[in-house]
Short mmCIF file of C-alpha atoms in Angstrom, two decimals:
data_model
loop_
_atom_site.label_atom_id
_atom_site.label_comp_id
_atom_site.label_asym_id
_atom_site.label_seq_id
_atom_site.Cartn_x
_atom_site.Cartn_y
_atom_site.Cartn_z
CA MET G 1285 99.64 -79.36 -4.34
CA SER G 1286 95.93 -79.10 -5.83
CA GLU G 1287 94.57 -80.82 -8.82
CA GLN G 1288 94.19 -77.61 -10.59
CA SER G 1289 98.03 -76.71 -10.10
CA ASN G 1290 98.79 -80.04 -12.20
CA SER G 1291 97.04 -78.75 -15.24
CA PRO G 1292 99.18 -77.99 -18.37
CA TRP G 1293 100.51 -74.36 -18.35
CA GLY G 1294 103.23 -72.45 -19.90
CA PRO G 1295 105.06 -69.80 -18.14
CA ALA G 1296 103.98 -66.90 -20.58
CA THR G 1297 101.07 -66.15 -22.86
CA GLY G 1298 99.03 -63.24 -24.64
CA VAL G 1299 95.52 -62.39 -23.54
CA GLY G 1300 93.69 -62.56 -27.00
CA SER G 1301 93.44 -59.79 -29.44
CA MET G 1302 96.25 -58.88 -31.67
CA PRO G 1303 96.69 -55.69 -34.17
CA GLY G 1304 96.33 -55.86 -37.59
CA GLY G 1305 93.95 -57.91 -39.89
CA ASP G 1306 96.34 -60.85 -41.21
CA ALA G 1307 95.50 -63.98 -39.65
CA ARG G 1308 98.50 -65.79 -41.07
CA GLU G 1309 101.03 -63.23 -40.08
CA THR G 1310 99.62 -62.99 -36.49
CA ALA G 1311 99.66 -66.96 -36.28
CA LYS G 1312 103.37 -66.78 -37.18
CA THR G 1313 103.97 -64.24 -34.48
CA VAL G 1314 102.02 -65.84 -31.74
CA THR G 1315 103.73 -69.23 -32.35
CA GLY G 1316 106.89 -67.84 -33.08
CA SER G 1317 107.01 -65.96 -29.96
CA LEU G 1318 105.41 -68.90 -27.52
CA ILE G 1319 106.41 -72.02 -29.13
CA GLY G 1320 110.14 -73.05 -28.57
CA ALA G 1321 111.38 -69.39 -27.47
CA GLU G 1322 114.92 -70.03 -26.18
CA GLY G 1323 114.82 -69.96 -22.30
CA ALA G 1324 110.98 -70.10 -22.19
CA GLY G 1325 110.83 -73.23 -20.15
CA GLY G 1326 107.80 -74.20 -21.98
CA ASP G 1327 105.33 -72.97 -24.54
CA PHE G 1328 101.66 -71.34 -24.27
CA PRO G 1329 100.37 -70.40 -27.84
CA TYR G 1330 96.85 -69.15 -28.35
CA LEU G 1331 94.42 -68.54 -30.93
CA ALA G 1332 94.60 -64.95 -31.76
CA GLU G 1333 92.00 -62.44 -32.32
CA LEU G 1334 92.01 -59.67 -34.96
CA PRO G 1335 89.14 -57.18 -34.04
CA ALA G 1336 90.49 -54.39 -36.30
CA ARG G 1337 88.81 -56.53 -39.38
CA GLY G 1338 85.64 -55.10 -38.23
CA PRO G 1339 82.27 -56.36 -36.58
CA GLY G 1340 82.28 -59.90 -36.33
CA ALA G 1341 85.89 -59.98 -35.54
CA ASP G 1342 85.50 -58.15 -32.15
CA MET G 1343 85.16 -60.46 -29.24
CA ILE G 1344 81.52 -60.06 -28.76
CA GLY G 1345 80.94 -60.75 -32.82
CA ARG G 1346 83.08 -63.64 -32.82
CA THR G 1347 81.62 -65.59 -29.73
CA ILE G 1348 78.13 -64.74 -31.32
CA GLY G 1349 79.17 -66.80 -34.36
CA LEU G 1350 79.87 -69.71 -31.72
CA LEU G 1351 76.41 -69.85 -30.51
CA VAL G 1352 74.23 -72.82 -31.49
CA GLU G 1353 70.76 -71.82 -32.61
CA MET G 1354 71.04 -68.20 -31.53
CA TYR G 1355 72.13 -65.57 -34.05
CA GLY G 1356 73.13 -61.91 -34.09
CA HIS G 1357 73.51 -59.20 -36.37
CA VAL G 1358 74.91 -55.53 -35.99
CA GLU G 1359 72.72 -52.67 -35.32
CA PRO G 1360 73.99 -48.74 -34.71
CA SER G 1361 74.03 -49.76 -30.99
CA GLY G 1362 75.84 -52.96 -31.09
CA TRP G 1363 75.07 -56.72 -31.36
CA ARG G 1364 71.23 -57.76 -31.62
CA VAL G 1365 69.68 -61.32 -31.57
CA SER G 1366 68.36 -62.54 -34.91
CA ASP G 1367 65.88 -65.02 -36.12
CA ARG G 1368 68.41 -66.66 -38.19
CA PRO G 1369 71.98 -66.27 -39.36
CA GLY G 1370 72.58 -63.41 -41.52
CA ARG G 1371 75.92 -61.82 -43.17
CA ASP G 1372 77.22 -60.54 -39.66
CA THR G 1373 76.98 -64.08 -38.28
CA ARG G 1374 78.53 -65.65 -41.27
CA ARG G 1375 81.24 -63.21 -41.44
CA ALA G 1376 82.21 -63.90 -37.76
CA ARG G 1377 82.36 -67.66 -38.71
CA SER G 1378 84.28 -67.01 -41.65
CA TRP G 1379 87.03 -65.13 -39.76
CA LEU G 1380 87.15 -67.68 -37.25
CA GLY G 1381 87.70 -70.13 -39.92
CA GLU G 1382 90.79 -68.07 -41.09
CA ASP G 1383 92.20 -67.68 -38.00
CA LEU G 1384 91.75 -71.59 -37.44
CA ASP G 1385 93.48 -72.53 -40.51
CA ALA G 1386 96.31 -70.04 -39.81
CA LEU G 1387 96.90 -71.39 -36.39
CA GLU G 1388 96.71 -75.01 -37.64
CA GLU G 1389 99.39 -74.18 -40.32
CA PHE G 1390 101.90 -72.86 -37.79
CA THR G 1391 101.40 -75.71 -35.18
CA GLN G 1392 101.88 -78.65 -37.31
CA GLY G 1393 103.40 -81.45 -34.83
CA TYR G 1394 102.81 -79.25 -31.64
CA THR G 1395 102.28 -80.98 -28.20
CA GLY G 1396 101.45 -78.76 -25.40
CA PRO G 1397 99.26 -76.22 -23.99
CA LEU G 1398 97.39 -74.16 -26.33
CA LYS G 1399 94.64 -71.31 -25.26
CA VAL G 1400 91.50 -70.14 -26.86
CA GLN G 1401 89.40 -67.43 -25.72
CA ALA G 1402 85.48 -66.62 -25.89
CA VAL G 1403 83.39 -64.17 -24.08
CA GLY G 1404 81.72 -65.71 -21.10
CA PRO G 1405 78.12 -65.68 -20.37
CA TRP G 1406 77.61 -62.47 -18.49
CA THR G 1407 79.62 -60.20 -20.35
CA LEU G 1408 77.92 -61.45 -23.34
CA ALA G 1409 74.52 -60.96 -21.57
CA ALA G 1410 75.74 -57.29 -20.97
CA ALA G 1411 76.59 -56.57 -24.65
CA LEU G 1412 74.03 -58.38 -26.52
CA GLU G 1413 70.59 -57.05 -27.33
CA LEU G 1414 67.20 -58.63 -27.21
CA ARG G 1415 64.79 -57.82 -30.47
CA THR G 1416 63.51 -54.96 -28.22
CA GLY G 1417 66.73 -53.16 -28.15
CA GLU G 1418 66.94 -54.15 -24.30
CA LEU G 1419 70.01 -56.19 -22.95
CA VAL G 1420 69.95 -60.00 -22.99
CA LEU G 1421 71.14 -59.22 -18.93
CA GLY G 1422 67.68 -57.70 -18.15
CA ASP G 1423 65.92 -61.28 -18.91
CA PRO G 1424 66.89 -64.03 -16.70
CA GLY G 1425 65.30 -66.68 -19.08
CA ALA G 1426 67.09 -65.15 -21.86
CA CYS G 1427 70.33 -65.37 -19.87
CA ARG G 1428 69.84 -69.07 -19.05
CA ASP G 1429 69.18 -69.46 -22.84
CA LEU G 1430 72.41 -67.52 -24.05
CA ALA G 1431 74.48 -69.56 -21.48
CA GLY G 1432 73.36 -72.72 -22.80
CA SER G 1433 73.73 -71.89 -26.13
CA LEU G 1434 77.30 -70.71 -25.40
CA ALA G 1435 78.06 -73.73 -23.51
CA GLU G 1436 77.17 -75.95 -26.65
CA GLY G 1437 78.86 -73.76 -29.15
CA LEU G 1438 81.99 -74.02 -26.84
CA ARG G 1439 82.01 -77.64 -27.00
CA ASP G 1440 81.82 -77.72 -31.05
CA HIS G 1441 84.58 -75.17 -31.19
CA LEU G 1442 86.72 -76.79 -28.62
CA ALA G 1443 86.26 -80.27 -30.82
CA ASP G 1444 87.28 -78.53 -33.96
CA VAL G 1445 90.40 -77.29 -32.32
CA ARG G 1446 91.39 -80.71 -31.10
CA ARG G 1447 90.86 -82.07 -34.65
CA ARG G 1448 92.90 -79.31 -36.00
CA VAL G 1449 96.04 -79.47 -33.27
CA PRO G 1450 95.40 -83.10 -32.15
CA GLY G 1451 98.66 -82.84 -29.91
CA ALA G 1452 97.62 -79.82 -27.93
CA GLN G 1453 96.34 -79.69 -24.48
CA LEU G 1454 93.42 -77.01 -24.61
CA VAL G 1455 93.00 -74.16 -22.05
CA LEU G 1456 89.82 -72.46 -22.40
CA GLN G 1457 89.79 -68.38 -21.53
CA LEU G 1458 86.26 -67.09 -20.88
CA ASP G 1459 86.53 -63.35 -21.05
CA GLU G 1460 84.55 -61.51 -18.44
CA PRO G 1461 85.52 -57.74 -18.35
CA SER G 1462 81.94 -56.69 -17.22
CA LEU G 1463 81.50 -59.22 -14.47
CA THR G 1464 82.11 -56.88 -11.65
CA THR G 1465 79.72 -54.48 -13.05
CA VAL G 1466 77.25 -56.99 -13.99
CA LEU G 1467 77.38 -58.10 -10.09
CA ARG G 1468 77.32 -54.22 -8.61
CA GLY G 1469 74.20 -53.65 -10.85
CA GLN G 1470 76.10 -50.77 -12.97
CA ILE G 1471 75.29 -51.90 -16.57
CA ARG G 1472 73.05 -49.03 -17.92
CA THR G 1473 69.74 -49.99 -20.06
CA ALA G 1474 69.02 -48.87 -23.39
CA SER G 1475 67.71 -45.72 -22.36
CA GLY G 1476 70.88 -44.83 -20.25
CA TYR G 1477 68.59 -43.42 -17.48
CA ARG G 1478 68.73 -46.49 -15.21
CA THR G 1479 71.05 -49.54 -14.59
CA HIS G 1480 70.02 -53.19 -14.57
CA ARG G 1481 69.41 -54.86 -10.94
CA ALA G 1482 72.54 -56.77 -9.74
CA VAL G 1483 72.41 -60.29 -10.81
CA ASP G 1484 72.60 -62.54 -7.37
CA ARG G 1485 76.12 -63.84 -6.90
CA GLN G 1486 74.74 -67.35 -6.80
CA VAL G 1487 72.85 -66.92 -10.09
CA VAL G 1488 76.42 -65.66 -11.57
CA GLU G 1489 78.34 -68.42 -10.23
CA GLY G 1490 76.11 -71.08 -11.30
CA SER G 1491 75.99 -69.87 -14.85
CA LEU G 1492 79.80 -69.67 -14.85
CA ARG G 1493 80.26 -73.19 -13.74
CA ASP G 1494 77.92 -74.55 -16.40
CA VAL G 1495 79.89 -73.03 -18.93
CA VAL G 1496 83.17 -73.85 -17.41
CA ALA G 1497 82.00 -77.39 -17.32
CA VAL G 1498 81.75 -77.98 -20.82
CA HIS G 1499 85.68 -78.18 -21.02
CA ASP G 1500 87.39 -81.31 -19.56
CA GLY G 1501 90.66 -79.23 -19.33
CA PRO G 1502 91.65 -76.02 -17.32
CA VAL G 1503 89.60 -73.12 -17.88
CA VAL G 1504 90.82 -69.45 -17.20
CA VAL G 1505 88.61 -66.43 -16.78
CA HIS G 1506 89.97 -62.99 -17.82
CA SER G 1507 88.95 -59.42 -16.62
CA CYS G 1508 91.03 -56.52 -17.04
CA ALA G 1509 88.73 -54.50 -14.59
CA PRO G 1510 89.35 -53.54 -11.13
CA ASP G 1511 87.92 -55.98 -8.31
CA VAL G 1512 88.07 -59.34 -10.06
CA PRO G 1513 85.93 -61.50 -7.89
CA PHE G 1514 88.74 -64.34 -7.47
CA ALA G 1515 86.71 -66.42 -4.81
CA LEU G 1516 83.45 -66.43 -6.97
CA LEU G 1517 85.44 -67.50 -9.93
CA ARG G 1518 87.56 -70.19 -7.99
CA ARG G 1519 84.18 -71.67 -6.66
CA ALA G 1520 82.82 -71.75 -10.31
CA GLY G 1521 85.50 -74.21 -11.27
CA ALA G 1522 88.18 -71.88 -12.78
CA ALA G 1523 91.54 -72.97 -12.68
CA GLY G 1524 93.13 -69.82 -13.22
CA VAL G 1525 92.33 -65.95 -13.36
CA SER G 1526 94.00 -63.51 -15.81
CA PHE G 1527 93.89 -60.08 -14.52
CA ASP G 1528 95.72 -56.34 -14.96
CA PHE G 1529 98.14 -56.82 -12.18
CA SER G 1530 98.24 -52.87 -11.94
CA LEU G 1531 94.69 -52.67 -10.91
CA LEU G 1532 95.23 -54.88 -7.73
CA THR G 1533 95.27 -52.89 -4.33
CA GLU G 1534 96.07 -54.34 -0.77
CA ARG G 1535 92.37 -54.98 -0.15
CA ASP G 1536 92.94 -57.94 -2.81
CA ASP G 1537 95.55 -59.55 -0.88
CA GLU G 1538 93.44 -61.92 0.95
CA GLN G 1539 91.67 -63.17 -1.96
CA ILE G 1540 95.01 -63.48 -3.89
CA GLY G 1541 96.66 -65.24 -1.22
CA GLU G 1542 93.95 -67.42 -0.78
CA ALA G 1543 93.60 -67.96 -4.35
CA ALA G 1544 97.44 -69.12 -4.89
CA GLU G 1545 97.22 -71.33 -1.80
CA SER G 1546 94.25 -73.10 -3.33
CA GLY G 1547 96.22 -74.03 -6.64
CA LEU G 1548 94.37 -71.05 -8.56
CA LYS G 1549 96.73 -70.15 -11.77
CA LEU G 1550 97.16 -66.51 -11.44
CA PHE G 1551 97.65 -64.97 -15.10
CA ALA G 1552 99.58 -61.72 -13.87
CA GLY G 1553 99.24 -59.06 -16.66
CA VAL G 1554 102.37 -57.26 -16.42
CA VAL G 1555 103.41 -55.71 -19.57
CA ALA G 1556 101.82 -52.81 -21.12
CA ALA G 1557 99.37 -53.92 -23.88
CA THR G 1558 99.98 -50.66 -25.87
CA ASP G 1559 102.96 -49.20 -27.41
CA GLY G 1560 105.68 -47.86 -24.88
CA PRO G 1561 109.05 -48.48 -23.59
CA LEU G 1562 109.62 -51.87 -22.10
CA SER G 1563 111.53 -52.18 -18.96
CA ASP G 1564 113.92 -55.22 -18.30
CA PRO G 1565 112.26 -58.50 -17.61
CA ALA G 1566 113.35 -58.56 -14.13
CA GLY G 1567 111.52 -55.16 -13.40
CA SER G 1568 108.38 -56.05 -15.18
CA VAL G 1569 107.83 -58.92 -12.42
CA MET G 1570 109.15 -57.02 -9.63
CA GLY G 1571 105.45 -56.11 -8.41
CA VAL G 1572 104.77 -59.90 -8.28
CA ARG G 1573 107.65 -60.78 -6.36
CA THR G 1574 106.75 -57.94 -3.74
CA LEU G 1575 103.04 -59.40 -3.63
CA TRP G 1576 104.54 -62.74 -2.95
CA ARG G 1577 106.59 -61.65 0.08
CA ARG G 1578 103.58 -59.23 1.46
CA LEU G 1579 101.59 -62.27 1.32
CA GLY G 1580 104.28 -64.37 3.16
CA LEU G 1581 104.13 -66.91 0.12
CA ASN G 1582 107.14 -69.59 -0.50
CA PRO G 1583 108.87 -67.87 -3.36
CA GLY G 1584 109.61 -71.26 -4.86
CA THR G 1585 105.94 -71.51 -5.74
CA LEU G 1586 106.03 -68.24 -7.82
CA ALA G 1587 106.88 -69.98 -11.07
CA GLU G 1588 104.26 -72.79 -11.01
CA SER G 1589 101.62 -70.34 -9.57
CA VAL G 1590 101.94 -67.52 -12.19
CA VAL G 1591 101.77 -67.12 -15.92
CA ILE G 1592 103.14 -63.71 -17.25
CA THR G 1593 101.02 -61.91 -19.77
CA PRO G 1594 100.14 -58.30 -21.07
CA THR G 1595 97.85 -56.28 -19.19
CA CYS G 1596 94.96 -56.88 -21.48
CA GLY G 1597 94.55 -57.70 -25.45
CA MET G 1598 96.96 -55.75 -27.59
CA ALA G 1599 94.60 -54.62 -30.81
CA GLY G 1600 95.50 -51.18 -29.96
CA ALA G 1601 99.31 -51.82 -30.15
CA SER G 1602 101.74 -51.71 -33.28
CA PRO G 1603 102.64 -54.91 -34.67
CA ALA G 1604 106.24 -54.45 -33.93
CA TYR G 1605 105.26 -53.70 -30.29
CA ALA G 1606 102.99 -56.79 -29.93
CA ARG G 1607 105.78 -58.94 -30.99
CA ALA G 1608 108.11 -57.31 -28.56
CA ALA G 1609 105.69 -57.55 -25.85
CA LEU G 1610 105.11 -61.42 -26.14
CA ALA G 1611 108.81 -61.94 -26.27
CA HIS G 1612 109.13 -59.78 -23.13
CA CYS G 1613 106.68 -61.70 -21.37
CA VAL G 1614 108.77 -64.89 -22.12
CA ARG G 1615 111.60 -63.42 -20.62
CA ALA G 1616 110.03 -61.91 -17.92
CA ALA G 1617 108.81 -65.37 -16.83
CA ARG G 1618 111.93 -66.65 -16.95
CA SER G 1619 113.43 -64.23 -14.70
CA LEU G 1620 110.87 -65.01 -12.06
CA ALA G 1621 111.70 -68.49 -12.50
CA ASP G 1622 115.48 -68.06 -12.05
CA ASN G 1623 115.13 -65.31 -9.33
CA PRO G 1624 111.67 -65.90 -7.38
CA GLU G 1625 113.15 -63.66 -4.23
#
């Protein structure tokens, strides 16, 4: 077993965003669903995001609020670099403070894994504009500066969470939904008439490795896009990859098999992130069992290799469905552990 697979994990967790705008109610839902849930076999709460509150609570704005000596403000086209922290940056930091206060309140005495999320360097570079209106992505020097600022901000953020929840074993999740399009050169320029050049894979990997290195615990990279580059993420130091299981195709089999055998934790998004009927828990993980058989992997390794999650963030769900979906993830993970074949 690799060193990565000895890292602290729980059997089920959420991706990040939740519906509504009430930080206390959300923290209560997340911790109530994922701490001490009967039959869960472990805990894995997370610091939720509430993008419905507006700019600054969205995942891009929230992460911009973490940056060190870099600031942003909202333009009609999106987030743009600023000379100094303005209203939008202050609002992002204030909302994050509210979320941390609520999490701290509902995790008193908690010991176990706790996940926090931030946008990774390449999705951030593909979303943040320079003062010219062009994306940071088009300026290699600006990309390096952004990654460095993000690394410092994450170091401070993780230290703050440790102070608030001292018994937690922190897991850092980097959200990189734009990573594949960055690698393929499919991100459009400000004019919309052309695309940014594909970023060299070694440059992408090196930048990710630098950001991953700020955390002395496990780091998970999340992408709900097709064609997740599992091998690249593993080389960059990720201990786990979070993905929408429904987007896998058989051409992903080799990468998935190598990832599982190397000890990479697979965060399988198998529960719908928006309102709809929930199948029985065993049915939700049937595809995971089928994949394991197809790859010729030992069914006994399923529970230690896979964490069950929704397919993506649940900002678009109703509060009742989000609560039910988290509980369903826990039950599905238990089904996978009890009946791996």
